[in-house]
Tab-separated table of C-alpha atoms in Angstrom:
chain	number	residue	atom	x	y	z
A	1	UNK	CA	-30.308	59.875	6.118
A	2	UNK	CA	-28.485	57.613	8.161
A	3	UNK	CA	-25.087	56.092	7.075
A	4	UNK	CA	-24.660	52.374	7.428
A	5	UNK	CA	-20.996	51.404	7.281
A	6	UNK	CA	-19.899	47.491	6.029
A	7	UNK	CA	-18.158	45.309	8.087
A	8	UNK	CA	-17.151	41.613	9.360
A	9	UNK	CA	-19.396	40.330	11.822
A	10	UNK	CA	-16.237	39.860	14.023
A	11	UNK	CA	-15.697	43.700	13.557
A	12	UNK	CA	-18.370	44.780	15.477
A	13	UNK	CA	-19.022	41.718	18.434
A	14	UNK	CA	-16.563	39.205	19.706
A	15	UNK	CA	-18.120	35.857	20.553
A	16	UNK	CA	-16.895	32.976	22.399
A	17	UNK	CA	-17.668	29.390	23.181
A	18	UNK	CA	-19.815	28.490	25.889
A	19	UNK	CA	-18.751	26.375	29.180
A	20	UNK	CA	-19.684	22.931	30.126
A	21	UNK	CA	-21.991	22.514	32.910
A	22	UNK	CA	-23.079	19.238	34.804
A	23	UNK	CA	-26.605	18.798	34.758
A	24	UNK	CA	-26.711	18.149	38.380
A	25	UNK	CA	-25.408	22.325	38.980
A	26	UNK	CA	-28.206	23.411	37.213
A	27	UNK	CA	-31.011	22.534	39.415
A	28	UNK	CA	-30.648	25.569	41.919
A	29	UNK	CA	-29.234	29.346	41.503
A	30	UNK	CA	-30.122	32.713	40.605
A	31	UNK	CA	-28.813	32.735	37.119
A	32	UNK	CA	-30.014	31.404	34.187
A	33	UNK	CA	-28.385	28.854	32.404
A	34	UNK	CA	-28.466	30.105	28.644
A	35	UNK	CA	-28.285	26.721	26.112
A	36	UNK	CA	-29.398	26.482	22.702
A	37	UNK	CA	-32.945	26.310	23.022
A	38	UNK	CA	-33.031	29.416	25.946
A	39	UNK	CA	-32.623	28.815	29.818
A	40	UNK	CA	-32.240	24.768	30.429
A	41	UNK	CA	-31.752	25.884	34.200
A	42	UNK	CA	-30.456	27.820	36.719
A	43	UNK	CA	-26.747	27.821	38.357
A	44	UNK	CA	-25.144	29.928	41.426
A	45	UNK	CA	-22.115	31.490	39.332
A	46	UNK	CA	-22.525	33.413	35.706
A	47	UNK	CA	-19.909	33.601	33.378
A	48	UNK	CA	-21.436	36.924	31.353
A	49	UNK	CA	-23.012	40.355	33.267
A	50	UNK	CA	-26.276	41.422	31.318
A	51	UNK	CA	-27.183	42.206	28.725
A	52	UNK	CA	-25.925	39.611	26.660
A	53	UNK	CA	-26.992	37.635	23.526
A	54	UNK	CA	-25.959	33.930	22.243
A	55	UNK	CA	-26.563	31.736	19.637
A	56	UNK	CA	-27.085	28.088	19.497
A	57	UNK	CA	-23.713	26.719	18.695
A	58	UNK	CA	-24.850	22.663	18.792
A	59	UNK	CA	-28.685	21.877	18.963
A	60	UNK	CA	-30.332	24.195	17.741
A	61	UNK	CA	-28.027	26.213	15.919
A	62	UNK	CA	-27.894	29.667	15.313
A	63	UNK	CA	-30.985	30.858	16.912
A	64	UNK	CA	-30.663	34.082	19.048
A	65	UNK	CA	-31.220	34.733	22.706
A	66	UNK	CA	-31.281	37.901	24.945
A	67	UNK	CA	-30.687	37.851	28.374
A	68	UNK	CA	-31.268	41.323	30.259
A	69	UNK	CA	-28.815	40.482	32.958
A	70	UNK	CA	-25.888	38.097	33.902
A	71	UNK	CA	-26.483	34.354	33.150
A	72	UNK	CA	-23.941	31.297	32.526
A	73	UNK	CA	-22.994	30.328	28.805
A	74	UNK	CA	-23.676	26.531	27.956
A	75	UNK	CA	-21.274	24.863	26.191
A	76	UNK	CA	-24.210	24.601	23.744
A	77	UNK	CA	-23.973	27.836	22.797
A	78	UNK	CA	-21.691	30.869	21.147
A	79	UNK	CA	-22.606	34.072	23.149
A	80	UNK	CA	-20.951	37.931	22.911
A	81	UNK	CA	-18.436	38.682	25.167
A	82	UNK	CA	-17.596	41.801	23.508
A	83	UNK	CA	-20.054	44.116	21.536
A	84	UNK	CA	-17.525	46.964	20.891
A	85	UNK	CA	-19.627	49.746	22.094
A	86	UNK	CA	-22.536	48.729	19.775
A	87	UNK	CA	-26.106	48.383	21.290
A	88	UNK	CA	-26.931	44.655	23.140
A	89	UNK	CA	-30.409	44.690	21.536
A	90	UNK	CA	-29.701	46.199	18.396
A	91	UNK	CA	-27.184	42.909	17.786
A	92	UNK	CA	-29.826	40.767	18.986
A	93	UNK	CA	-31.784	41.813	16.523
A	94	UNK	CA	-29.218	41.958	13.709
A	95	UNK	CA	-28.556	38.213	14.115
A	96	UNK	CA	-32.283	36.737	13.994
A	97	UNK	CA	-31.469	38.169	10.440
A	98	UNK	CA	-28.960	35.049	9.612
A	99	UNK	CA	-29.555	32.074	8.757
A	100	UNK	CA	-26.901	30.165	10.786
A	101	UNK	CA	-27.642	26.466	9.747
A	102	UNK	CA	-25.632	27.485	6.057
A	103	UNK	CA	-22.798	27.468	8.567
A	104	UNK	CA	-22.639	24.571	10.386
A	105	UNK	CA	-19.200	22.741	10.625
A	106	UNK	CA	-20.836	19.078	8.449
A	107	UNK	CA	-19.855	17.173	11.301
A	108	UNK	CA	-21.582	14.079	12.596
A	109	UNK	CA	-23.068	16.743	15.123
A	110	UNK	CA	-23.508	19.908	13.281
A	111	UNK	CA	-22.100	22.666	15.250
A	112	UNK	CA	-21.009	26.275	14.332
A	113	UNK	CA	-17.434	27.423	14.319
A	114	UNK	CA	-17.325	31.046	15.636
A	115	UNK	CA	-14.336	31.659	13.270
A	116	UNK	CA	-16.739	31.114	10.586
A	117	UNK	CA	-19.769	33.620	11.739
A	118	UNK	CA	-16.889	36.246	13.003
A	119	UNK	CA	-16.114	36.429	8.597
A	120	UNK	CA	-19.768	37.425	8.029
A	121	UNK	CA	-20.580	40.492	6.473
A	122	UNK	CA	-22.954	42.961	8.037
A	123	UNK	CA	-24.355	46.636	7.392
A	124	UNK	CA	-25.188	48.904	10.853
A	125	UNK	CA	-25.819	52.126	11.724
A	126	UNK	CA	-24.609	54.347	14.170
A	127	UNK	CA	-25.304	53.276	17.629
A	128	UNK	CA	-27.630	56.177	18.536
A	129	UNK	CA	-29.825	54.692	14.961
A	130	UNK	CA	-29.219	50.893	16.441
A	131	UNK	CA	-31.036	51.868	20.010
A	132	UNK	CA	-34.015	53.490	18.023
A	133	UNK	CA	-34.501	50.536	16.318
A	134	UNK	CA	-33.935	48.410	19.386
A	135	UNK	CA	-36.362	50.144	20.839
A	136	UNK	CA	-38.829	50.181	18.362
A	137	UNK	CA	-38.786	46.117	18.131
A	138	UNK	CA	-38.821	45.313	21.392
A	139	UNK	CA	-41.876	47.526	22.037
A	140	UNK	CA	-43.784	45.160	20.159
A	141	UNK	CA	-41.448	42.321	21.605
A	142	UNK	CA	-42.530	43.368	25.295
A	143	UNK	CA	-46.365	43.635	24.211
A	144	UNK	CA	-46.317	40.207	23.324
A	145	UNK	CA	-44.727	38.668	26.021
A	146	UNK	CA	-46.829	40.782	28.691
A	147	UNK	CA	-50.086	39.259	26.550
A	148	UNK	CA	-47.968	35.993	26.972
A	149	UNK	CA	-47.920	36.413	30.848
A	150	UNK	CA	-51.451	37.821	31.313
A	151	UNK	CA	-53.084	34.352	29.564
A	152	UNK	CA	-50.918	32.355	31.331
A	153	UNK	CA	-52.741	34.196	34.260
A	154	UNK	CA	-56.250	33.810	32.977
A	155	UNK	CA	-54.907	29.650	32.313
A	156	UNK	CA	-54.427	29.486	35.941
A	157	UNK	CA	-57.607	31.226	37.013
A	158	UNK	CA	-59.677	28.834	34.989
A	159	UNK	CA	-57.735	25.751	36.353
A	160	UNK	CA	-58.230	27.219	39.653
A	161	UNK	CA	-61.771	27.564	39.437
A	162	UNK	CA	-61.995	24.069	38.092
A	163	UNK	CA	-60.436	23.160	40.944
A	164	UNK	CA	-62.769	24.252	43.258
A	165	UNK	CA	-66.011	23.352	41.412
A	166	UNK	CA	-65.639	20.078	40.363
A	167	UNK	CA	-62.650	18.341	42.806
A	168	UNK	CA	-63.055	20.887	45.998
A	169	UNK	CA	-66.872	20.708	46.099
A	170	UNK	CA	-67.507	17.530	44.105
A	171	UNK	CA	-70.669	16.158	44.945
A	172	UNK	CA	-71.417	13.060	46.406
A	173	UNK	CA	-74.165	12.498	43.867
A	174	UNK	CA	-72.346	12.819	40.775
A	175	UNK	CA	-72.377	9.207	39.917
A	176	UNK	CA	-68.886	8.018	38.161
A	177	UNK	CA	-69.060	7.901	34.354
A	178	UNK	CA	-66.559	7.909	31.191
A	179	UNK	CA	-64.911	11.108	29.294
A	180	UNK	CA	-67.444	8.873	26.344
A	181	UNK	CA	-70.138	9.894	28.459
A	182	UNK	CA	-69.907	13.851	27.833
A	183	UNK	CA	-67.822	13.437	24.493
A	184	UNK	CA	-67.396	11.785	20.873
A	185	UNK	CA	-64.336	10.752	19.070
A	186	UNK	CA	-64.130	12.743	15.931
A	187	UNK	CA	-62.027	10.783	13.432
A	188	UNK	CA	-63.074	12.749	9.953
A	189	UNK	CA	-60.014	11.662	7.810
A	190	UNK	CA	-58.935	13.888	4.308
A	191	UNK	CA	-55.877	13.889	1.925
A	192	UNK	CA	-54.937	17.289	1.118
A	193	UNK	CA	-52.790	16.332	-1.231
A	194	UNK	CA	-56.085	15.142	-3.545
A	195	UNK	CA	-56.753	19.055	-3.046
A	196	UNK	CA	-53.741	20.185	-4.019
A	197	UNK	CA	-55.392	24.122	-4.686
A	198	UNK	CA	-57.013	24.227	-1.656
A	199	UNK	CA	-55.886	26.366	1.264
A	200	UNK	CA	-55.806	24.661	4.722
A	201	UNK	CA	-55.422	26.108	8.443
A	202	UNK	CA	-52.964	23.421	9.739
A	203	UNK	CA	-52.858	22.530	13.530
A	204	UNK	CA	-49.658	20.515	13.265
A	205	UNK	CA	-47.434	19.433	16.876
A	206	UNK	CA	-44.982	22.229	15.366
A	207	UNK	CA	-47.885	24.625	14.935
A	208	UNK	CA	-48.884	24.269	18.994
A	209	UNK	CA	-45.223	24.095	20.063
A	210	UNK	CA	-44.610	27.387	18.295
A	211	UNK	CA	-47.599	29.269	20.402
A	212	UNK	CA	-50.363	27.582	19.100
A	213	UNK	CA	-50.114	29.329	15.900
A	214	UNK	CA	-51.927	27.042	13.123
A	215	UNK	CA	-50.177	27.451	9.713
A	216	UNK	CA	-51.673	28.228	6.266
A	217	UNK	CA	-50.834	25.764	3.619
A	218	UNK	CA	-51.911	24.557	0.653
A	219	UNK	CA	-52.825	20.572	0.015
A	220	UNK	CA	-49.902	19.999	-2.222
A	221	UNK	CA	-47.466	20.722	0.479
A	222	UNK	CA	-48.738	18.821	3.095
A	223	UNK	CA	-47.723	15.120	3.472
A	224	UNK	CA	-50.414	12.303	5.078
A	225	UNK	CA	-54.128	12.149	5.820
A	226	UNK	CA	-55.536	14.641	8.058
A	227	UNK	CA	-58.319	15.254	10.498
A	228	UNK	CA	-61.272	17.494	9.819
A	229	UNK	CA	-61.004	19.635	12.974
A	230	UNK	CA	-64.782	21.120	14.049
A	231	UNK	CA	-65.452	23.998	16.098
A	232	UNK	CA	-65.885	23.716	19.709
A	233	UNK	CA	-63.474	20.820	20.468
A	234	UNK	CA	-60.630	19.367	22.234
A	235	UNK	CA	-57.368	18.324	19.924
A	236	UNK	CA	-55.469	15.896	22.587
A	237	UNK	CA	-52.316	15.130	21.821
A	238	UNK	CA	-51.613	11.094	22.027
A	239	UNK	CA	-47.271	11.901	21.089
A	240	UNK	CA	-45.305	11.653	23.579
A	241	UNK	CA	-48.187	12.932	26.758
A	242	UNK	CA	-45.343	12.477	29.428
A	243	UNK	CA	-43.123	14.903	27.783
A	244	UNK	CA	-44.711	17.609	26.015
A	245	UNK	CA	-48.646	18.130	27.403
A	246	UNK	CA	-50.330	19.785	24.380
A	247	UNK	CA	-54.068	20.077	24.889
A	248	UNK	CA	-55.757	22.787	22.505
A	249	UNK	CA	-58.707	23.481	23.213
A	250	UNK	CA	-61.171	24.830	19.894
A	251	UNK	CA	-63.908	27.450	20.121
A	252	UNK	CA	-66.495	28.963	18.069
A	253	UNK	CA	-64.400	30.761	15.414
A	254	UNK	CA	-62.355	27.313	13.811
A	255	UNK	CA	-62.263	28.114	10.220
A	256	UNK	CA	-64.052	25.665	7.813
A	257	UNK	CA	-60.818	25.001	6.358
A	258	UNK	CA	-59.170	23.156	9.677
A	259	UNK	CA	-57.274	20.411	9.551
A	260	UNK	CA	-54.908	18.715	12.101
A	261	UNK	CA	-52.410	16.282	12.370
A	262	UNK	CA	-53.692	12.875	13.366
A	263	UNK	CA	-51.392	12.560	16.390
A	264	UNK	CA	-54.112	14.769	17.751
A	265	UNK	CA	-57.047	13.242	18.917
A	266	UNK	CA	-60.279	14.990	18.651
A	267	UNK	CA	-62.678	14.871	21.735
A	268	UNK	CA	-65.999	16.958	20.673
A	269	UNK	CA	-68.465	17.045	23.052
A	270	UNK	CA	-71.630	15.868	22.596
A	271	UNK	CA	-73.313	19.251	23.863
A	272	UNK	CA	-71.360	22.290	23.176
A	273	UNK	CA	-71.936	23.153	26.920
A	274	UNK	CA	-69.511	20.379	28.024
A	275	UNK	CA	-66.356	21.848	26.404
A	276	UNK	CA	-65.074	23.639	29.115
A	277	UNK	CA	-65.672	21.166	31.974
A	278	UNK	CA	-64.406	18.447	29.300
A	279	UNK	CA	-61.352	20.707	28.902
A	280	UNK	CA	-60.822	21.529	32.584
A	281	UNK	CA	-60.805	17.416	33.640
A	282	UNK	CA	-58.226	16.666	31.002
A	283	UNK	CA	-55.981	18.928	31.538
A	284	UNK	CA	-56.247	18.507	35.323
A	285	UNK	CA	-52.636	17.415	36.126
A	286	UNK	CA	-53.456	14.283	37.696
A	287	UNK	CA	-56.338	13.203	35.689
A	288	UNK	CA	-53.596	14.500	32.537
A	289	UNK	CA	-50.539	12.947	34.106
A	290	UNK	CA	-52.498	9.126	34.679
A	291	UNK	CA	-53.920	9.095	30.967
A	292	UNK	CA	-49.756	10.253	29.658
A	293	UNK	CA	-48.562	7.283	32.249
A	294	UNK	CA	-50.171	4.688	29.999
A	295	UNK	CA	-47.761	5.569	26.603
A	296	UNK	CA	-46.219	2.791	24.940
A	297	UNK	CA	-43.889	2.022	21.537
A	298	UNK	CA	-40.318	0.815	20.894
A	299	UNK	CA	-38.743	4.619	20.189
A	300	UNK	CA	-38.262	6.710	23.284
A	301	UNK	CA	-38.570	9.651	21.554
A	302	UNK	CA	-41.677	8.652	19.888
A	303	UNK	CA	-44.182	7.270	22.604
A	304	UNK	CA	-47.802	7.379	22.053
A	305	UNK	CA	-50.962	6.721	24.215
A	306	UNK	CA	-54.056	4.694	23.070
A	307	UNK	CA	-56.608	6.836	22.108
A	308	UNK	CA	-59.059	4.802	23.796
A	309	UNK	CA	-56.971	5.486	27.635
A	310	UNK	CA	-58.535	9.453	26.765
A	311	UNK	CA	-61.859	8.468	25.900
A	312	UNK	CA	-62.316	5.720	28.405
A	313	UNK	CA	-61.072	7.692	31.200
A	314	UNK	CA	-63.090	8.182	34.227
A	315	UNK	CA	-65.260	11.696	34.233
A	316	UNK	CA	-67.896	12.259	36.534
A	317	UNK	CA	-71.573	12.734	35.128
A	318	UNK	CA	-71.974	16.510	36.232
A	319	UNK	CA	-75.435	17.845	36.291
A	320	UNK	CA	-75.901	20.395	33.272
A	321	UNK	CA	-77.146	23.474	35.588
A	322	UNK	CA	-73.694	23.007	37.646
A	323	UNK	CA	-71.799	23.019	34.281
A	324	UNK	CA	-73.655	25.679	33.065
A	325	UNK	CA	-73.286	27.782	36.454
A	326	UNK	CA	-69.503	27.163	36.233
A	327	UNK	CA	-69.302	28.099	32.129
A	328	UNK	CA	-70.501	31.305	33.316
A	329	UNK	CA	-67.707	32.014	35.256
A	330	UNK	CA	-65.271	30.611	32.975
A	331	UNK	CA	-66.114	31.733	29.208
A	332	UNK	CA	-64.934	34.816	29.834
A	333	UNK	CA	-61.008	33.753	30.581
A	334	UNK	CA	-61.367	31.534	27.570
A	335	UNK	CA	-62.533	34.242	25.168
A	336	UNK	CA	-59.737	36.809	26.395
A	337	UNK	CA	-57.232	34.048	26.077
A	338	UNK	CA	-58.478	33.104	22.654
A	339	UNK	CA	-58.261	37.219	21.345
A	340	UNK	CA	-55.138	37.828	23.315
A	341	UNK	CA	-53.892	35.121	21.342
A	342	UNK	CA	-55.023	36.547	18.271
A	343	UNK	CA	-53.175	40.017	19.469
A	344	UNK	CA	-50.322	38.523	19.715
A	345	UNK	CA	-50.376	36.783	16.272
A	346	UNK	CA	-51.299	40.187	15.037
A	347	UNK	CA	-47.972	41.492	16.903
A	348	UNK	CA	-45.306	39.212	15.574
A	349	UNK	CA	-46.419	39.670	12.131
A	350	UNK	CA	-45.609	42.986	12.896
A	351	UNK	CA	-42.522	42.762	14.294
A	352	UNK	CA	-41.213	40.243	11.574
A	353	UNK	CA	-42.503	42.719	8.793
A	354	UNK	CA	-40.485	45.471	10.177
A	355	UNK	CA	-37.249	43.690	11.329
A	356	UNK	CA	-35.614	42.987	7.959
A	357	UNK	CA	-36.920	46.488	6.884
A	358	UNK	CA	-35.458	47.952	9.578
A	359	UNK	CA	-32.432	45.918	9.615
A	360	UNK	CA	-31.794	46.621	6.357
A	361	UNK	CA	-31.732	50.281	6.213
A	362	UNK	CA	-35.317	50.693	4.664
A	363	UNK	CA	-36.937	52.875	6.906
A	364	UNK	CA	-34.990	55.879	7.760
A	365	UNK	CA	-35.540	56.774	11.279
């Protein structure tokens, strides 16, 4: 069995504070520019050669980041400029085990003090055991983000075949109509909390921003009315358009169970054959980027579009054999998105099953 020896987190990695950086020097380079939320841009000098790991020192604190070759440390960030002969990876790893935030300084700004996470204590193996579990988690880690890349691929190839069908080789006939022409606004409202026992698949704005991964909860937990989300459907999100674009589009498999948060706005189409077309014209980035320049509100982080600026948008009235022609072609990259996605979901519960086990000296490899 392997040993695993105790020590100080500052025993076995050295980090350091990041460097400031003028937003202006990080528009061009060939090395990322590591902050606390991952590469915020790209500069022409590092400070660290690869591999290297940080945490989010201000921001968002305490979350780990691996970068395979040089890149420049943010001031935003802690990163490791020594690992002491122990594995990159491996201490990658190790660390999305912490739960920094316990740590942060209680200033105005919380912030962590690398003194502080250098005192930590911390159980590892030997560093031939540390690269076999490296390498087991980032098998799984490189699975997901090659299923990551390949539907990003298949996203492109359907917007690119939208492209051509329906702006390309429009028709001259194709009279002008109304997204309210192809599509209904779904507004079926529910408390959860008056079913407190019930289970509920939650498409929440954190739930999309976190790889539109829905979360199970029960009513009691979650706060405000709700929409009843159907299958085959288009949740548009009216927060904040100009910043964030999330557009999810729903197939055939949305459980009966589905709710969403009411900053999403529900466009179901009146045939089921529209949803792809429907899906294809909002998301078009200049039909999407003229219904997100209409947002309005006193916050400037919370700006919101009128719902009606989605449904009253212009669409043109497609005949149904072109739409069905083109859902031929398209279908298919939906559906392989749709179970790559469910792959990857599959994946990452995987990977976060085994990485405290593993991290923790369970498994003996």
């Amino acid at each position: 069995m392997t040993e695993w020896k105790e020590y100080k987190l500052g025993e076995i990695v050295t980090f350091q504070r990041g460097h400031d950086l003028p937003k202006d020097k990080m528009i061009d380079g060939d090395f990322p520019v590591a902050g606390s939320n991952g590469i915020i841009g790209y500069h022409n000098q590092f400070t660290k050669e690869g591999p290297g790991v940080t945490i989010g020192r201000s921001g968002n604190i305490g979350i780990p980041h691996y970068y395979p070759n040089a890149y420049w440390a943010h001031n935003t960030v802690l990163y490791i400029i020594d690992f002491k002969g122990n594995d990159a990876k491996f201490m990658y790893y190790l660390l999305k085990t912490f739960d920094f935030t316990q740590l942060n300084t209680g200033s105005a700004v919380p912030s962590l003090n690398r003194n502080h996470i250098h005192e930590l204590p911390v159980s590892i193996p030997n560093v031939s055991t540390q690269h076999r579990i490296a390498s087991i988690l980032s098998s799984l880690d490189d699975k997901i983000d090659l299923l990551h890349r390949e539907n990003a691929t298949l996203e492109q190839m359907a917007e690119t075949l939208f492209r051509q069908w329906f702006v390309v080789e429009a028709k001259e006939e194709w009279e002008e109509g109304t997204i309210v022409d192809f599509a209904k606004h779904c507004k079926d409202s529910i408390n959860p909390q008056k079913h407190p026992n019930n289970v509920f698949q939650h498409y929440s704005i954190p739930a999309f921003d976190d790889g539109k991964k829905p979360t199970t909860e029960t009513g009691e937990n979650i706060q405000s009315n709700k929409y009843l989300v159907p299958s085959n459907c288009i949740l548009f999100s009216k927060l904040n358009p100009h910043k964030d674009k999330r557009v999810w589009l729903m197939l055939d498999d949305v459980p009966d169970n589905a709710i969403c948060s009411t900053e999403f706005q529900i466009v179901k189409p009146s045939n089921p054959e529209y949803l792809y077309f429907l899906y294809g014209w909002l998301t078009n980035k200049e039909n999407y980027d003229e219904i997100a320049s209409g947002v309005g509100g006193t916050s400037g982080s919370h700006q919101r579009i009128d719902p009606k600026s989605i449904f009253s948008f212009s669409c043109p009235n497609v005949d149904i054999e072109t739409i069905r022609n083109y859902n031929n072609k398209v279908e298919p990259l939906f559906y392989k998105i749709r179970n790559n996605q469910k792959q990857i979901q599959t994946l990452i519960q995987t990977r976060d099953g085994l990485l405290p086990r593993l991290m923790g000296g369970e498994i003996t490899l």
